[in-house]
XYZ file of C-alpha atoms in Angstrom:
603
model
C -1.907 43.120 -131.994
C -3.639 42.199 -135.246
C -5.300 44.985 -137.236
C -8.288 44.313 -139.458
C -10.251 46.403 -141.962
C -13.903 46.012 -140.991
C -17.323 47.456 -141.594
C -19.008 49.093 -138.598
C -21.424 46.198 -138.179
C -18.485 43.783 -138.229
C -16.754 45.889 -135.584
C -19.838 45.694 -133.344
C -19.996 41.927 -133.777
C -16.283 41.432 -133.093
C -16.592 43.699 -130.062
C -19.445 41.574 -128.741
C -17.448 38.369 -129.273
C -14.507 39.960 -127.438
C -16.907 40.857 -124.605
C -17.956 37.217 -124.159
C -21.392 37.189 -125.785
C -22.990 33.726 -125.541
C -26.305 34.181 -127.362
C -27.160 36.386 -130.354
C -30.673 36.678 -131.758
C -32.175 39.100 -134.220
C -34.218 39.744 -137.315
C -32.570 41.010 -140.510
C -33.028 44.665 -141.326
C -30.771 47.207 -142.994
C -28.600 48.751 -141.592
C -28.129 46.177 -138.807
C -28.044 42.831 -140.655
C -24.309 42.183 -140.882
C -23.856 42.225 -137.086
C -25.454 38.843 -136.538
C -23.990 37.428 -139.742
C -20.488 38.393 -138.602
C -20.958 36.705 -135.234
C -22.054 33.553 -137.064
C -19.022 33.747 -139.341
C -16.570 34.022 -136.426
C -18.411 31.666 -134.077
C -16.101 29.084 -132.509
C -19.102 27.042 -131.393
C -19.528 28.718 -128.014
C -22.195 31.178 -129.206
C -25.773 30.357 -130.110
C -26.750 32.474 -133.127
C -30.246 32.631 -134.578
C -32.376 34.572 -136.964
C -35.548 34.663 -134.918
C -39.013 34.705 -136.474
C -39.296 38.420 -135.705
C -37.822 41.046 -133.391
C -40.263 40.326 -130.570
C -39.218 36.680 -130.543
C -35.545 37.691 -130.615
C -36.025 40.031 -127.645
C -37.744 37.353 -125.590
C -35.198 34.641 -126.429
C -32.455 37.096 -125.487
C -34.208 37.889 -122.218
C -34.335 34.213 -121.282
C -30.630 33.799 -121.938
C -29.868 36.927 -119.875
C -32.052 35.601 -117.033
C -29.691 32.604 -116.969
C -26.675 34.889 -116.622
C -25.350 34.833 -120.188
C -24.196 37.883 -122.088
C -26.764 38.362 -124.822
C -26.922 40.479 -127.979
C -30.194 41.241 -129.792
C -30.026 42.956 -133.182
C -32.564 44.837 -135.307
C -33.180 48.079 -137.154
C -35.109 50.966 -135.661
C -38.547 49.935 -136.953
C -37.866 46.449 -135.625
C -37.694 47.929 -132.147
C -41.372 48.811 -132.563
C -42.122 45.101 -132.954
C -39.986 44.272 -129.910
C -41.301 47.119 -127.759
C -43.856 44.995 -125.880
C -41.296 42.733 -124.186
C -38.752 45.570 -124.017
C -40.952 47.814 -121.863
C -41.634 45.048 -119.358
C -38.029 43.844 -119.471
C -36.912 47.324 -118.437
C -38.860 46.791 -115.199
C -37.900 43.147 -114.632
C -34.207 43.596 -115.438
C -31.608 40.953 -116.320
C -28.739 39.050 -114.740
C -26.343 38.550 -117.633
C -25.426 41.578 -119.728
C -28.040 42.226 -122.428
C -27.305 44.687 -125.225
C -30.015 45.544 -127.747
C -28.682 46.981 -130.992
C -31.248 49.187 -132.691
C -29.657 50.654 -135.821
C -31.202 53.974 -136.816
C -31.477 54.990 -140.459
C -31.299 58.780 -140.970
C -32.271 59.704 -144.481
C -34.049 57.335 -144.408
C -32.020 55.196 -146.786
C -33.856 51.884 -146.498
C -36.631 52.371 -143.952
C -40.203 53.530 -143.543
C -39.366 56.055 -140.827
C -36.621 58.282 -139.416
C -37.501 57.428 -135.825
C -34.850 57.982 -133.174
C -33.981 55.130 -130.806
C -32.819 57.638 -128.185
C -36.516 58.393 -127.576
C -37.103 54.693 -126.912
C -34.322 54.836 -124.330
C -36.072 57.697 -122.571
C -39.485 56.033 -122.928
C -38.291 52.694 -121.554
C -35.952 54.371 -119.019
C -32.996 52.355 -120.341
C -29.396 53.457 -120.860
C -28.354 54.045 -124.472
C -24.902 54.220 -126.042
C -24.400 56.246 -129.233
C -21.108 55.374 -131.010
C -19.598 57.951 -133.368
C -17.453 55.577 -135.454
C -16.912 51.861 -136.117
C -13.725 51.726 -134.043
C -15.460 53.395 -131.118
C -18.380 50.972 -131.486
C -15.925 48.058 -131.230
C -14.802 49.244 -127.796
C -18.075 50.758 -126.621
C -20.140 47.586 -126.895
C -17.969 45.978 -124.224
C -18.778 48.973 -122.001
C -22.466 48.442 -122.719
C -22.265 44.833 -121.538
C -20.391 45.914 -118.417
C -22.950 48.560 -117.460
C -25.793 46.158 -118.243
C -24.457 43.574 -115.806
C -23.490 46.083 -113.144
C -26.932 47.688 -113.087
C -28.833 44.519 -114.089
C -30.636 46.251 -116.920
C -30.908 45.858 -120.675
C -28.883 48.492 -122.526
C -29.685 49.987 -125.919
C -26.927 50.476 -128.487
C -27.694 52.941 -131.283
C -25.404 52.950 -134.320
C -26.690 54.818 -137.361
C -26.358 53.817 -141.011
C -23.053 55.618 -141.618
C -21.507 54.011 -138.529
C -22.896 50.584 -139.472
C -21.620 50.690 -143.045
C -18.411 52.720 -142.787
C -15.136 50.789 -142.946
C -12.119 51.386 -140.704
C -9.017 49.557 -139.551
C -9.338 48.428 -135.939
C -6.902 46.809 -133.534
C -8.296 43.459 -132.397
C -7.917 43.220 -128.631
C -7.733 40.078 -126.482
C -11.002 38.607 -125.254
C -12.238 39.861 -121.906
C -12.319 37.491 -118.954
C -16.032 36.816 -118.492
C -17.362 34.230 -116.003
C -19.448 31.300 -117.228
C -23.225 31.877 -116.973
C -24.516 30.962 -113.532
C -27.739 29.497 -114.868
C -31.323 30.385 -114.056
C -32.034 30.774 -110.344
C -35.727 30.552 -109.521
C -37.026 33.694 -107.831
C -40.665 34.593 -108.488
C -40.228 37.958 -106.769
C -37.676 38.863 -109.411
C -38.655 37.166 -112.657
C -42.465 37.171 -112.448
C -43.782 40.655 -113.121
C -46.688 41.758 -110.916
C -48.149 45.275 -110.549
C -46.788 45.688 -107.021
C -43.322 44.533 -108.105
C -43.416 46.885 -111.098
C -44.158 49.793 -108.789
C -41.228 48.932 -106.544
C -38.914 48.402 -109.515
C -40.002 51.712 -111.032
C -38.759 53.478 -107.938
C -35.428 51.632 -108.203
C -35.138 52.480 -111.913
C -35.594 56.190 -111.295
C -32.929 56.124 -108.566
C -30.609 54.094 -110.796
C -30.925 56.559 -113.655
C -30.017 59.461 -111.373
C -26.914 57.514 -110.378
C -26.135 56.685 -114.018
C -26.406 60.343 -114.978
C -23.634 61.062 -112.497
C -21.604 58.006 -113.543
C -21.911 58.926 -117.229
C -20.619 62.411 -116.426
C -17.287 60.674 -115.806
C -17.583 58.160 -118.649
C -14.395 58.483 -120.755
C -16.281 58.651 -124.041
C -18.264 61.705 -122.907
C -15.593 64.319 -123.578
C -15.145 68.068 -123.101
C -12.603 69.738 -125.347
C -11.686 73.058 -123.817
C -11.531 76.163 -125.972
C -11.856 79.909 -125.890
C -14.720 82.269 -126.561
C -18.339 82.271 -125.474
C -19.750 79.986 -128.150
C -19.612 76.184 -127.918
C -20.757 73.108 -129.810
C -22.317 69.875 -128.531
C -22.628 66.757 -130.658
C -23.010 62.999 -130.533
C -23.025 59.905 -132.719
C -21.734 60.156 -136.260
C -22.422 63.909 -136.198
C -19.554 64.193 -133.733
C -17.231 62.596 -136.286
C -18.395 65.020 -138.979
C -18.055 67.995 -136.664
C -14.557 66.948 -135.595
C -13.411 67.309 -139.199
C -14.376 70.977 -139.540
C -14.743 72.633 -136.123
C -12.041 75.228 -135.342
C -9.702 74.132 -132.531
C -10.494 77.156 -130.383
C -14.245 76.386 -130.166
C -15.311 74.564 -126.952
C -16.673 71.151 -127.933
C -18.653 68.543 -125.958
C -19.212 64.971 -127.097
C -22.248 63.062 -125.773
C -21.922 59.277 -126.120
C -24.637 58.371 -123.583
C -27.717 60.470 -124.410
C -29.741 58.665 -121.688
C -29.383 58.914 -118.781
C -27.941 62.251 -119.774
C -24.573 63.235 -118.211
C -26.048 66.315 -116.550
C -23.098 67.373 -114.397
C -20.696 67.235 -117.339
C -23.064 69.138 -119.624
C -23.702 71.803 -116.977
C -19.951 72.229 -116.486
C -19.575 72.737 -120.227
C -22.377 75.218 -120.899
C -22.402 77.357 -117.750
C -19.524 79.572 -118.940
C -20.925 80.001 -122.450
C -23.397 82.430 -123.978
C -24.495 80.299 -126.905
C -24.379 76.587 -127.754
C -25.039 74.881 -131.096
C -26.236 71.257 -130.959
C -25.407 69.063 -133.946
C -27.199 65.713 -133.908
C -29.256 63.264 -135.973
C -32.337 62.850 -135.984
C -34.413 64.522 -133.259
C -33.452 67.279 -130.797
C -32.722 64.834 -127.978
C -29.468 66.394 -126.743
C -30.869 69.852 -127.421
C -33.884 69.278 -125.148
C -31.673 67.861 -122.401
C -29.545 71.008 -122.506
C -32.650 73.207 -122.406
C -33.781 71.395 -119.257
C -30.385 71.982 -117.649
C -30.563 75.682 -118.573
C -33.971 75.940 -116.944
C -33.128 73.828 -113.914
C -30.022 75.829 -113.019
C -31.255 79.222 -114.330
C -28.351 79.557 -116.739
C -28.190 82.438 -119.188
C -27.278 80.314 -122.222
C -28.958 80.219 -125.600
C -29.309 76.689 -126.994
C -29.450 76.527 -130.801
C -30.325 73.560 -132.958
C -33.350 71.929 -134.496
C -35.888 73.653 -132.257
C -34.550 77.073 -133.229
C -34.318 76.049 -136.907
C -30.554 76.556 -136.913
C -30.148 72.959 -138.111
C -32.345 70.691 -140.192
C -34.933 68.609 -138.350
C -34.956 65.688 -140.833
C -32.490 63.722 -142.897
C -28.823 62.889 -142.487
C -26.079 65.247 -141.444
C -22.857 65.387 -143.423
C -19.517 67.179 -143.215
C -20.892 69.715 -145.691
C -24.149 70.376 -143.838
C -22.355 70.681 -140.512
C -19.804 73.055 -142.016
C -22.697 75.240 -143.209
C -24.361 75.110 -139.773
C -21.091 76.101 -138.101
C -20.541 78.934 -140.566
C -23.942 80.340 -139.717
C -23.501 79.853 -135.957
C -20.013 81.342 -135.788
C -20.757 84.128 -138.254
C -17.829 83.118 -140.441
C -17.626 82.802 -144.197
C -15.888 79.435 -144.181
C -15.160 76.890 -141.451
C -12.790 74.046 -142.208
C -13.072 74.531 -145.930
C -12.049 71.422 -147.841
C -9.154 71.875 -150.233
C -9.893 70.722 -153.756
C -8.177 70.981 -157.103
C -11.337 70.297 -159.078
C -12.323 72.950 -161.570
C -15.529 73.303 -163.458
C -13.825 71.648 -166.409
C -12.420 68.565 -164.667
C -14.998 68.093 -161.904
C -16.620 64.660 -161.861
C -20.191 64.971 -163.168
C -23.064 63.892 -160.942
C -24.265 60.378 -161.624
C -27.826 60.034 -162.889
C -30.433 58.985 -160.325
C -31.208 55.280 -160.674
C -34.494 54.322 -159.023
C -34.625 50.862 -157.436
C -36.310 48.205 -159.562
C -37.097 44.512 -159.337
C -34.173 42.481 -160.643
C -34.244 41.037 -164.133
C -35.717 37.562 -163.778
C -37.353 38.334 -160.395
C -40.382 36.037 -159.950
C -42.263 38.837 -158.174
C -42.566 40.667 -161.499
C -44.358 37.639 -162.927
C -46.626 37.365 -159.871
C -47.678 41.006 -160.057
C -48.183 40.810 -163.805
C -50.379 37.698 -163.497
C -52.648 39.403 -160.952
C -52.757 42.593 -163.004
C -53.674 40.715 -166.147
C -56.346 38.636 -164.399
C -57.919 41.721 -162.779
C -57.818 43.979 -165.824
C -61.120 45.857 -166.034
C -62.183 44.866 -162.510
C -62.239 46.986 -159.358
C -59.332 45.720 -157.288
C -57.029 47.087 -154.570
C -53.535 45.722 -154.020
C -52.190 46.017 -150.466
C -48.440 45.517 -150.265
C -45.856 44.910 -147.586
C -42.186 45.396 -146.680
C -39.698 43.619 -148.908
C -38.296 43.526 -152.426
C -41.842 43.272 -153.681
C -42.626 46.793 -152.468
C -40.902 47.750 -155.731
C -44.000 46.424 -157.485
C -45.410 49.902 -156.940
C -43.205 51.292 -159.719
C -44.376 51.778 -163.273
C -45.242 49.941 -165.418
C -46.457 47.312 -162.903
C -48.078 49.788 -160.481
C -49.305 46.947 -158.277
C -48.737 48.172 -154.711
C -51.480 50.539 -153.564
C -50.629 50.531 -149.833
C -47.567 49.756 -147.724
C -47.537 50.446 -143.981
C -45.382 47.993 -142.036
C -44.501 44.301 -141.934
C -47.602 42.131 -141.946
C -50.028 45.015 -142.434
C -50.929 43.998 -145.996
C -53.367 41.373 -144.707
C -55.067 43.579 -142.151
C -55.116 46.706 -144.326
C -56.878 44.636 -146.991
C -59.438 43.597 -144.366
C -60.174 47.191 -143.387
C -60.501 48.239 -147.026
C -62.919 45.409 -147.786
C -65.122 46.220 -144.801
C -65.710 49.742 -146.114
C -65.644 48.916 -149.833
C -66.946 45.332 -150.227
C -67.479 45.623 -153.997
C -63.707 45.745 -154.613
C -61.524 42.641 -154.834
C -58.896 43.089 -152.143
C -55.500 41.453 -152.577
C -52.846 41.235 -149.849
C -49.284 40.642 -151.095
C -46.804 39.253 -148.575
C -43.376 37.623 -148.834
C -42.535 34.251 -147.335
C -40.189 35.653 -144.687
C -42.640 38.410 -143.763
C -45.434 35.833 -143.565
C -43.555 34.021 -140.811
C -42.432 37.256 -139.131
C -45.773 39.012 -138.800
C -48.335 37.816 -141.327
C -49.898 34.814 -139.610
C -51.765 36.846 -136.985
C -53.453 38.941 -139.678
C -54.600 35.844 -141.560
C -56.058 34.414 -138.338
C -57.893 37.697 -137.846
C -59.272 37.592 -141.390
C -60.510 34.009 -141.052
C -62.005 34.624 -137.616
C -63.852 37.729 -138.819
C -64.851 36.095 -142.137
C -63.344 38.782 -144.340
C -63.406 38.390 -148.108
C -59.764 38.858 -149.229
C -57.217 37.120 -151.447
C -53.878 36.468 -149.773
C -50.984 36.314 -152.233
C -47.829 34.795 -150.721
C -44.765 35.637 -152.801
C -42.571 32.685 -151.846
C -39.049 33.128 -153.237
C -37.415 30.832 -150.647
C -35.298 33.502 -148.932
C -35.263 36.854 -147.146
C -34.142 38.640 -150.271
C -34.311 42.322 -149.363
C -31.799 42.168 -146.525
C -29.275 39.774 -148.038
C -30.831 36.301 -148.421
C -30.993 35.185 -144.811
C -32.732 31.887 -143.942
C -36.198 31.802 -142.412
C -38.473 29.030 -141.048
C -39.500 27.997 -144.554
C -35.968 27.452 -145.893
C -34.994 24.371 -143.898
C -31.728 25.742 -142.483
C -30.831 27.692 -139.333
C -28.193 30.375 -138.794
C -26.167 27.772 -136.893
C -25.894 25.880 -140.190
C -28.172 23.075 -139.037
C -30.735 21.436 -141.290
C -34.243 21.953 -139.976
C -37.678 20.849 -141.087
C -39.140 23.292 -143.599
C -42.275 24.854 -142.203
C -44.969 24.695 -144.869
C -46.881 27.919 -145.506
C -49.680 25.929 -147.106
C -50.012 23.682 -144.049
C -50.094 26.724 -141.760
C -52.860 28.284 -143.852
C -54.873 25.083 -143.807
C -54.386 24.843 -140.047
C -55.688 28.379 -139.661
C -58.828 27.402 -141.572
C -58.310 28.370 -145.206
C -60.022 25.951 -147.591
C -59.100 27.516 -150.956
C -55.325 27.449 -151.415
C -53.417 27.037 -154.654
C -49.669 26.937 -155.223
C -48.471 27.949 -158.679
C -45.241 28.975 -160.408
C -45.721 32.625 -161.448
C -43.325 32.139 -164.375
C -45.927 29.830 -165.926
C -48.036 32.826 -166.851
C -51.228 31.205 -168.175
C -51.594 28.942 -165.130
C -50.860 31.865 -162.793
C -53.475 34.103 -164.446
C -56.016 31.290 -164.357
C -55.405 30.728 -160.619
C -56.013 34.425 -159.894
C -59.238 34.452 -161.928
C -60.563 31.414 -160.105
C -59.597 32.852 -156.728
C -61.447 36.085 -157.508
C -64.682 34.147 -157.969
C -64.477 32.528 -154.533
C -65.526 33.985 -151.183
C -63.878 34.208 -147.775
C -60.146 34.146 -147.208
C -58.375 32.321 -150.017
C -54.714 32.120 -150.838
C -52.476 31.890 -153.873
C -48.882 30.892 -153.152
C -46.675 32.065 -156.005
C -43.651 29.843 -155.514
C -40.452 30.495 -157.482
C -36.956 31.035 -156.049
C -35.151 34.376 -155.976
C -32.525 34.636 -158.708
C -29.865 35.001 -155.998
C -30.539 31.494 -154.662
C -31.182 29.685 -157.955
C -29.338 28.982 -161.179
C -30.169 30.967 -164.317
C -32.065 29.355 -167.158
C -31.325 29.650 -170.852
C -30.923 33.214 -172.070
C -33.589 34.849 -174.215
C -33.228 37.126 -177.221
C -35.419 39.229 -179.478
C -35.766 37.788 -182.983
C -35.432 41.002 -184.933
C -37.088 39.651 -188.078
C -40.271 38.918 -186.094
C -40.239 41.943 -183.730
C -42.883 44.569 -184.580
C -41.347 47.105 -182.154
C -44.645 47.294 -180.266
C -42.638 47.435 -177.013
C -45.267 45.510 -175.067
C -42.447 43.676 -173.299
C -40.991 46.986 -172.133
C -44.212 48.862 -171.428
C -45.892 46.084 -169.439
C -43.012 44.364 -167.593
C -40.341 46.994 -166.960
C -37.608 44.342 -166.903
C -34.200 46.076 -166.761
C -32.747 43.483 -169.146
C -35.012 44.638 -172.000
C -33.901 47.888 -173.620
C -33.997 49.820 -176.870
C -30.745 50.133 -178.791
C -30.613 52.039 -182.073
C -34.370 51.757 -182.366
C -34.380 47.983 -181.829
C -35.778 46.167 -178.804
C -32.997 44.000 -177.402
C -32.316 41.844 -174.349
C -29.006 42.525 -172.611
C -27.375 39.076 -172.191
C -25.448 40.092 -169.057
C -28.733 40.906 -167.284
C -31.056 38.214 -168.617
C -31.722 35.409 -166.134
C -33.784 33.235 -168.436
C -37.123 33.546 -166.644
C -38.971 33.544 -169.972
C -41.738 35.886 -168.866
C -41.118 38.285 -171.744
C -41.555 35.497 -174.293
C -44.997 34.755 -172.865
C -46.005 38.432 -173.043
C -44.758 39.171 -176.573
C -47.812 39.305 -178.914
C -45.759 38.463 -182.016
C -43.766 35.545 -180.554
C -40.571 37.461 -181.321
C -38.784 36.513 -178.088
C -37.265 33.083 -177.652
C -34.358 31.199 -176.166
C -30.933 31.977 -177.520
C -30.028 29.304 -180.017
C -26.994 27.269 -179.007
C -23.901 27.419 -181.215
C -23.059 23.826 -180.400
């Protein structure tokens, strides 16, 4: 068999291909993005792959494919599941025919998310099974199990890798493809596919019975494992925390691995804890396993103490690590050291900690110019700047300081509306990216026009989904299948909604951009400025710029107002680092002494 070094997300994708997936839909979001991209890369033409407009659309497209009997994969990050929760809750009652696996990648930390929410709660809330892989190689095999259980029980199944599983790299053995029948096609049956209150009631009864059965089935699932030991103290873990724990737990300690947190494998867990006095639960993020064990203790009147997040024996936020779990085990077992790592580092030769580098907008990023134009135009005026999710959230950092609010995707428009209603004397700006506009911004603009709210919509159109890796979107003119598609015009959408004042301008032409903002601020109603300039990752650099030292007054306006990482101070001189400069020219337009210009050619 061939072995391949893969990232966790690649392993999930290859596992889905092996399992016969026929349709993959999703919306990009770290840490899940590479799953869909890997399927597209290895697609032999038999799989439809799409970046959907948002997670809700992806869920519904996936549901349709599963209704027709195809194995379907839907991918997103944990906050994306919030967007998809409307169809998900109803889909849990309707069910599916083809296997449907919904990957919701959680982000403990959080490393790149607004929240640390736990998808296992969504499994309990929606009454759906959830699989919780502990490593990339396990995820490769486990996703085939998820498809199998989904088809057998005709239900969507959640799959919950976390960031360290998604982004870890391991060598896996690529197995032959499974023998999966061709999709049967959609069979009309209004008593099955059309959800009515009476049908929902009947299906709810079936779901509850199914989950009792699954609890028993999962008690024999091979990836839910008891490791026998000695003594009266045991440990229970799941997900990547199981992998960490496995590295440091003493061999004599009884150890239970939970790979299916819902429906919970009750019989297996009861068998494990009933002969123990004390159990430590090690899990990320919420006390999901811990609460399940507490219910078993109460239900069967067991004399077992359950320790974990609820008892403050482990942290209730953030990531676990080998080090944190070792400390938790030390405390629980009353030992000085458990599984101490051997190291030859001394204080003299230890590697120093790297300095913290806060995220910043890239050198040459057009968003910097857009924010600066609005800031300059509104100087001295009362204005509020509502932001959104994307690279441009970094506009909140000094010296720009141009993002006053950030809630969730698409909320910039509606937050600005609420602010204006209460404080109508302020000029309210709503900043939104082009991809986010298509994903969840249009509804808010419709709401603003319908309710005649006085706001300025600023669309930061950089022709890509930059934050998650430059995926296409409806405005780029290309699909994930590699097909050329008609570019959907943001301006035409806005005009169709009812906006009358719309202006498109290149933010790197500073004077014109500032003038457009000033004129927009004097208008009423919903008006829009589209700052259109491509991301540096999808465009070619221009001519490099340099500081003419004989003209530079060392005022540092370029540094203090723009915060471009390419402009630095070296030996008391303001300089532009050639390896970082992208030739946007914004600094030359800001410099009050005209000391910045294009690098003169040696030719």
